[in-house]
Amino acid sequence: MTKILIVDDSKFSQKITSSLVGKNLDDVSFDYADDGEEGLEKFREIRPDYLLIDLLMPKLRGQDLIESVRQIDFDAKIIVVSADVQKRVRDVIEKMGVLSFINKPLNDEKAKTIADIIRKGAQ
Amino acid sequence: MTGKVNREDILKELFNIGVGQAAGTLSEIIDKKIILDVPDVKILNVELGKAELDKFLSQVAEGAVMVSSISFDRQLEGTVSLIFPADKMHQFIDLCLHEDRGEEASMEFTDIDFDTVKEIGNIILNAIIGELSNTVNIPVEYTLPEVNVLNSAKADLFVSDEAYHLVLMMYITFNIEGTHIDGAIVINMTLKSLDDILNTIDKMYDGR
Amino acid sequence: MIDMDSFLPSILNCINEGIVILTEDLRVTYWNPVMEKLTDKKQDDVRNIRIEKALPYLDQNFFHNAVDRVIAGGTPVFFSAAMHRRMISDSHQVNLKMNRVAYNNGVAILLEFIDVTNQFYQISQLRDFVRQLSHLNSQLQQKEKVIEKLAYYDQLTGVANRALFDKFADKYLNLAKQSGLMLGLMFVDVNEFKTINDTYGHNTGDKVMTRVASLLTESTRKNDIVCRYGGDEFIVLMPEISTFNDYRKIVNQIDVNKKRHIVQDGYDISLSLSIGVSFYPDDGETIDELIEKADECMYADKHESRHG
């Protein structure tokens, strides 16, 4: 069972992400956090195999969440799914060693990309 | 499944994507990083919408605003206005144009300023309406935004009194190099248009 | 009926804006004469080549994204000259409007380049004027300060002149009436000033007068007004006196200097002052009455100093 934690302040977006990604993977379970702080708590508690993190969030921004997670587990597997498409933002995030930076809105094709990354990692 | 997904949350996510894209475009053009704040969306009836907007107009903008607005009809009907406090606009424009006018900033807005704001308005409104129209697959037609400076703006100017209209309000904050600009986006559309949008979204994502 | 298809090129040729029409794959199919002038590129040179080749500035992400949107959704796009200074050339600033137009079964893209170079020129001129104006304004403000100094201060001694005295006298009198406090008025005369002038010369006499002004200023409080009232006469206005003690403090300070020797220009000069004081409300209701009363007292003092 692959455990995936989705951190996104939009319940709608959580639902889309889990349904699109879940469709392309077998044997996965999803957990959800509504903001960065909750994301950090759930990360400590659940220790997911993968994190799908949004950047624009209240309380703890995605970028800060990634840093905090890295301090706990330097090898944490993180995929960013964000509406922030600025090249400058992307450059900074990619330097933080995330597996991939996916632009919202999520569609089938992008969900497959995420699923492929996760499947490869599981093998 | 996750908790209950409400209408505000769906719209918020759609507008977030739109605003994110707009910031991406603007950031590329002005070659500066833009920090955005997550806009919260409120769906209000006309009366509450006006009260909410009047609060913004008097508190944040102190009445003087620079507005870019477009109207759309056909399948979806309504108007969208992007409202910024006028006194912050000189600074915003300066940041976009890599200029620093200092004392001369007290000058009236020039045609060049209006054109700059027209482009910014076009970028933001295109992204928001475009994202909405893309998601629900309903084509929307509109023209370039009209830009106006209003010295004592009241909500009546942006929200029509017609029956079966709704007001979507969201606040967006741009932070460019430490300067905060608080704006509001007001969408005044028919109840039917919003229902069409939300029903389409429900159909698209339900049952998954 | 006019056949619009054949008519269209001649219409577009007349339009006083740069007009470019692109195919869906962004190749130039039309480039009007205004465009030729703006860019120095002939239609024949750019026809059928992609727009980013003809106008290299447009080879950027945001332009391609915008074009995609125009084609897919018909959303109009606007690029401002201010944010895109070098859109078509270094010498011309243009706004660009981009729209989708239906064409048979496909679409074409209409680009309108609106020349706003003159606006930029005029606005930069206007800015220069504003800058000059604000420079002039600050110069004027400095001059105003100088003029005020000339109008209200005695040129020789630097203390207030009669014009400033008149202004403050009324103001302080009104304040005293409102607050119920006393207003003191001190008349000071330099004894035998004419003799000092005759003995040591006018130049030294002027300097002595300046010394007296400084002595008075140093002996009084911050809000007291020392004024040169005539050739060898000074008046000191003393607002907000609540007790005679307040007044006595000032007078004691001045008394120290009332009779003394000063050294000026190498001369040992004996300086003596005659002083008379009056108070609102005890000695008069108006400034004139107060001056008159203080003047009387001053003469009595002078008499005493001569004969006493």
XYZ file of C-alpha atoms in Angstrom, chain A residues 17-26 28 30 108, chain B residues 208:
14
model
C -6.082 15.238 -7.294
C -6.984 12.051 -5.459
C -9.506 10.921 -8.044
C -7.310 11.637 -11.063
C -4.153 10.198 -9.548
C -5.987 7.306 -7.873
C -7.487 6.274 -11.196
C -3.994 5.630 -12.531
C -2.612 3.667 -9.574
C -3.505 0.479 -7.754
C -2.896 3.540 -2.877
C -4.894 9.091 0.392
C -5.519 13.172 -16.983
C -15.229 9.584 -9.360
